[in-house]
XYZ file of C-alpha atoms in Angstrom:
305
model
C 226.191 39.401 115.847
C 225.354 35.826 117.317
C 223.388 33.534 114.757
C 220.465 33.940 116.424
C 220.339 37.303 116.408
C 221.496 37.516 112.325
C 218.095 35.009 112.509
C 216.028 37.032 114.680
C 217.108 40.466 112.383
C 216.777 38.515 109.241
C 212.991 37.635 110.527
C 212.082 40.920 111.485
C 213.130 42.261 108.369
C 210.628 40.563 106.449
C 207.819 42.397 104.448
C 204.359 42.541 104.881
C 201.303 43.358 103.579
C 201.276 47.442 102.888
C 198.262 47.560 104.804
C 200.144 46.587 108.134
C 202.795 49.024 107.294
C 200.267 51.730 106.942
C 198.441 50.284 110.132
C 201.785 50.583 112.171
C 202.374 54.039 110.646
C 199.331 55.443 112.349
C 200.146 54.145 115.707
C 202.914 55.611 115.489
C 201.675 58.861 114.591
C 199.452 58.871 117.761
C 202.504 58.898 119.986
C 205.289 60.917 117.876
C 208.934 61.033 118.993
C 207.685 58.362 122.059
C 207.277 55.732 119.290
C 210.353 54.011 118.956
C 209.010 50.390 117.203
C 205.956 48.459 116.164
C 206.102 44.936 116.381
C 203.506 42.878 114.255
C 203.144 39.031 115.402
C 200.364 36.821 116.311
C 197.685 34.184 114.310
C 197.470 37.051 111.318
C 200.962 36.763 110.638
C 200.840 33.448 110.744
C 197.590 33.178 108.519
C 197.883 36.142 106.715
C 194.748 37.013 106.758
C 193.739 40.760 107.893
C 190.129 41.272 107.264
C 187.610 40.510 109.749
C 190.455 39.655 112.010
C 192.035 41.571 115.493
C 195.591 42.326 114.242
C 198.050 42.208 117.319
C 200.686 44.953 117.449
C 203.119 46.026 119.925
C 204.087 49.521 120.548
C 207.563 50.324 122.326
C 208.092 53.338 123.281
C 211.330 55.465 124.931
C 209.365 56.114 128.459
C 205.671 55.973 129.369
C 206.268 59.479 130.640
C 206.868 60.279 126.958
C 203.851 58.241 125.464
C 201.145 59.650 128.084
C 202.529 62.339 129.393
C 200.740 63.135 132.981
C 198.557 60.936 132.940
C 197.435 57.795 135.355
C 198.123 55.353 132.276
C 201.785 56.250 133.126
C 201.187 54.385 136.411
C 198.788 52.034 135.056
C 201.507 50.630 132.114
C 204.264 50.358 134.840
C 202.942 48.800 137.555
C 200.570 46.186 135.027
C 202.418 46.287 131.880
C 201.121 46.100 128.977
C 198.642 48.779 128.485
C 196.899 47.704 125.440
C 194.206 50.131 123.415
C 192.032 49.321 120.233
C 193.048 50.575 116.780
C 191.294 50.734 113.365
C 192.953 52.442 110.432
C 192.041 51.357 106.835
C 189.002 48.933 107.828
C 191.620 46.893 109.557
C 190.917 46.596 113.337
C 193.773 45.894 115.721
C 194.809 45.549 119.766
C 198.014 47.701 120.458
C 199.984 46.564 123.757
C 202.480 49.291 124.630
C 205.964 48.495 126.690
C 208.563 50.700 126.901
C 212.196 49.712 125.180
C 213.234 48.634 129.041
C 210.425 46.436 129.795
C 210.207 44.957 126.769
C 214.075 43.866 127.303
C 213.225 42.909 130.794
C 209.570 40.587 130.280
C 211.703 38.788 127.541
C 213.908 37.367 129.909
C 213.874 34.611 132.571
C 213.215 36.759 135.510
C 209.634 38.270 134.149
C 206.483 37.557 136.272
C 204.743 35.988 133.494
C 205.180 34.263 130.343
C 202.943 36.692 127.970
C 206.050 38.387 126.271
C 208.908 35.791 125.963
C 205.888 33.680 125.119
C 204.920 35.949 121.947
C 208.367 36.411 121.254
C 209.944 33.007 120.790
C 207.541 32.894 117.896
C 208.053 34.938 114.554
C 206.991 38.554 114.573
C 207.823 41.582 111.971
C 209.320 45.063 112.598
C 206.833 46.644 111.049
C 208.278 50.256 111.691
C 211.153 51.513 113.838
C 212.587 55.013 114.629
C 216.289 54.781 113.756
C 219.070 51.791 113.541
C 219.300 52.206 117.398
C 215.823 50.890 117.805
C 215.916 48.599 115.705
C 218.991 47.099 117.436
C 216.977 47.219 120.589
C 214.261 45.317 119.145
C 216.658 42.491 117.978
C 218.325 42.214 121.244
C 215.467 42.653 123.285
C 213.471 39.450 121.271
C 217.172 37.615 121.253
C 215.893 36.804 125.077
C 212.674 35.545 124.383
C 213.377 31.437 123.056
C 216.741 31.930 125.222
C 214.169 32.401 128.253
C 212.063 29.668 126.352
C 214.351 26.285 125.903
C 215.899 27.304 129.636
C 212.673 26.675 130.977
C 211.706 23.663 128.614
C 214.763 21.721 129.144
C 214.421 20.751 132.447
C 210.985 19.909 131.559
C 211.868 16.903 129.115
C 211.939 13.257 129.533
C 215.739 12.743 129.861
C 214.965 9.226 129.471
C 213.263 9.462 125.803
C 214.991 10.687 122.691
C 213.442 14.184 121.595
C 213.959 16.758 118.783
C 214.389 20.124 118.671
C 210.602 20.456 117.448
C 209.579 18.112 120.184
C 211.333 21.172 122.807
C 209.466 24.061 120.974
C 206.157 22.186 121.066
C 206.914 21.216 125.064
C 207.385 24.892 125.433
C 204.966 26.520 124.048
C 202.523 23.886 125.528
C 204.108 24.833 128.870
C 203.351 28.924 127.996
C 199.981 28.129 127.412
C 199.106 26.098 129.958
C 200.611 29.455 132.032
C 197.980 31.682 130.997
C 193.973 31.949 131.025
C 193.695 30.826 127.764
C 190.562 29.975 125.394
C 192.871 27.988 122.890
C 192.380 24.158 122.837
C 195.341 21.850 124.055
C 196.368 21.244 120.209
C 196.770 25.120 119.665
C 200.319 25.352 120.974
C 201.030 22.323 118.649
C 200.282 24.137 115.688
C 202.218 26.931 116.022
C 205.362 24.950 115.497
C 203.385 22.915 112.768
C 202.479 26.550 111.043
C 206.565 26.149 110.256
C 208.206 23.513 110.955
C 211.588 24.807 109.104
C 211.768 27.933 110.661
C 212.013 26.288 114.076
C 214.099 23.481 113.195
C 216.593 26.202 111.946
C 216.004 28.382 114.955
C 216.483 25.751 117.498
C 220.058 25.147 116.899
C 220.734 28.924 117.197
C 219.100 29.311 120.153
C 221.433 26.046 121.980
C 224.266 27.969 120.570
C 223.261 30.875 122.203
C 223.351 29.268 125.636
C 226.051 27.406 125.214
C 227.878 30.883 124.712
C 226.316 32.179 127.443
C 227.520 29.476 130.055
C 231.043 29.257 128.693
C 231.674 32.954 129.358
C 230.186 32.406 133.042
C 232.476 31.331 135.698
C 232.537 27.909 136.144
C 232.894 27.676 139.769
C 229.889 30.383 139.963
C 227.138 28.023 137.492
C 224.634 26.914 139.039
C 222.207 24.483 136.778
C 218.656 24.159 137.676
C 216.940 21.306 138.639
C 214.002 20.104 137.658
C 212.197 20.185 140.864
C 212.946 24.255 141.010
C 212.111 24.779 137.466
C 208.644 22.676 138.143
C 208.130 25.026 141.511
C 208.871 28.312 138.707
C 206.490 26.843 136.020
C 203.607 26.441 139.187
C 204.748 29.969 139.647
C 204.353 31.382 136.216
C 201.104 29.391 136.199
C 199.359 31.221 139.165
C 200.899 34.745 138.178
C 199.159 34.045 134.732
C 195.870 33.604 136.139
C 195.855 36.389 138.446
C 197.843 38.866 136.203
C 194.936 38.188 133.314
C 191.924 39.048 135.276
C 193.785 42.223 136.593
C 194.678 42.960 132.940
C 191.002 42.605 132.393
C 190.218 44.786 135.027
C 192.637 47.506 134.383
C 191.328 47.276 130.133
C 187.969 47.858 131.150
C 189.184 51.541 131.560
C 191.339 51.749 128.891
C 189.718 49.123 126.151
C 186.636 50.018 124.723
C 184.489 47.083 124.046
C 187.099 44.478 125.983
C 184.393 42.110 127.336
C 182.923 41.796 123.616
C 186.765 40.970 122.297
C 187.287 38.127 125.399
C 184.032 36.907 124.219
C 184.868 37.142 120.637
C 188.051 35.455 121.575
C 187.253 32.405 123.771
C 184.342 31.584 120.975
C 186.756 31.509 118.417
C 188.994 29.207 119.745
C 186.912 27.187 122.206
C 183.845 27.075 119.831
C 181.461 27.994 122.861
C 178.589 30.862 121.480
C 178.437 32.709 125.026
C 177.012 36.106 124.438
C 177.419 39.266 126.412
C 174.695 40.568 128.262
C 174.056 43.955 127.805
C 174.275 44.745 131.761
C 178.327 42.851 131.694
C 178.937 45.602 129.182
C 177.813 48.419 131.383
C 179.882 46.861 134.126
C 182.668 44.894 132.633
C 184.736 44.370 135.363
C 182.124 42.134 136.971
C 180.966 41.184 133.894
C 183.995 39.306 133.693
C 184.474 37.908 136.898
C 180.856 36.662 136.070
C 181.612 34.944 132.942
C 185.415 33.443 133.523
C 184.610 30.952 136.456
C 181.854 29.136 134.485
C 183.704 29.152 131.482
C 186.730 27.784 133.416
C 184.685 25.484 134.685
C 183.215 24.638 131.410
C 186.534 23.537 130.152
C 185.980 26.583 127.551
C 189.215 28.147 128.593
C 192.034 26.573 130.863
């Protein structure tokens, strides 16, 4: 096992509180022999604080054949993955997004559409539950990807002409991933998720260098081809307008499967933008307008970017 994976394993493996064990557990128990790992990451594992919080889980499962069944969220999950549902076990409430083991591999690496998973991904999450050592292995290899897929797009990105530090290319990243999505967080946010621990990513960095030097050496020379920065600049623009359109068709698609979504992007974008906008009661009788409604002005509001 490379370094960063013994890292990556050695993170996941971490405990947590007993009431996001027991959380995971009854995900898990909604989907039976589908479930094959629950992922636990986000601003509560960070904070560790759980009450009056949205816990943020991820759900892999074998197939979404196996996890549905017949029905259209088969489609829905494959064509616009995640699907992601509301939870609440324990007085704990929770958002589950649910990949299957193939997509999860696949929106952790460079090729993806968007940055949402690698994004999530480079940063610490737990393994919360898993079905057997196979899964598990999965998981490891799967996240492996994610701040491989991260520093190859930050690299290019940096000032070759100005000494940086390995925390100066996670917080370029991460400010990059953000700046890829329709956020509510303020500029500083991505900042502070390499200030939340500063050792963990100065010993991760190193790893993850490792891990692409590896990967080039065993390429064929006369084959490499390095990016530039002008075609990793055209990707980012990419990344940035597939981030924009694939959140408002996310929205769209959760108003179906999400009870309540409009309220949590409202809760959301208040929290972190300190804005008070309320819902009105005829945006929650027709969210998918609803939001259409409310994102442009807050866009344009500078409440989210």
């Amino acid at each position: 096992m490379s370094e960063l994976k013994s890292y990556i394993a050695q993170e996941l493996a971490q405990s947590v509180d007993p009431r996001v064990a027991a959380f995971a557990a009854s995900i898990t128990a909604q989907y039976g022999e589908a479930s094959r790992a629950v992922l636990f990451y986000g601003s509560c594992l960070r904070t560790t604080e759980l009450d009056g919080q949205m816990l943020d889980f991820y759900l892999i499962v074998s197939s979404y054949e196996a996890a549905y069944g017949k029905s259209w969220l088969v489609g829905a999950n494959k064509r616009l993955p995640p699907n992601v549902f509301p939870a609440e076990h324990g007085g704990l409430v929770a958002k589950v997004a649910v990949l299957s083991e193939k997509d999860f591999h696949r929106l952790n690496r460079i090729g993806a559409s968007a940055v949402s998973v690698w994004a999530r991904f480079a940063q610490p999450s737990r393994l919360v539950w898993h079905a057997d050592e196979a899964a598990q292995t999965q998981a490891i290899e799967a996240i492996a990807g994610a701040a491989v897929t991260l520093f190859d797009m930050t690299f290019p990105m940096m000032d070759i002409d100005t000494e940086y530090t390995v925390e100066d290319l996670w917080k370029r990243g991460f400010e990059l991933t953000y700046g890829a999505e329709l956020r509510a967080e303020r500029k500083e946010r991505s900042d502070s998720v390499v200030d939340s621990d500063p050792e963990r990513y100065a010993r991760f960095g190193p790893a993850v260098v490792a891990a692409i030097a590896e990967r080039e050496e065993a390429r064929d020379r006369n084959l490499k081809i390095v990016a530039s920065r002008a075609a990793v600049e055209k990707r980012w623009r990419q990344l940035r307008r597939n981030g924009k359109i694939l959140t408002l068709a996310r929205l769209a698609k959760a108003s179906a499967t999400y009870a309540g979504g409009i309220d949590y992007l409202a809760w959301k974008i208040n929290r972190h933008a300190g804005t008070d906008y309320v819902i009105k009661p005829w945006q929650r009788k027709w969210p998918i307008l609803g939001a259409l409604v409310m994102l442009p002005r807050l866009i344009m509001g500078g409440a989210i970017k």
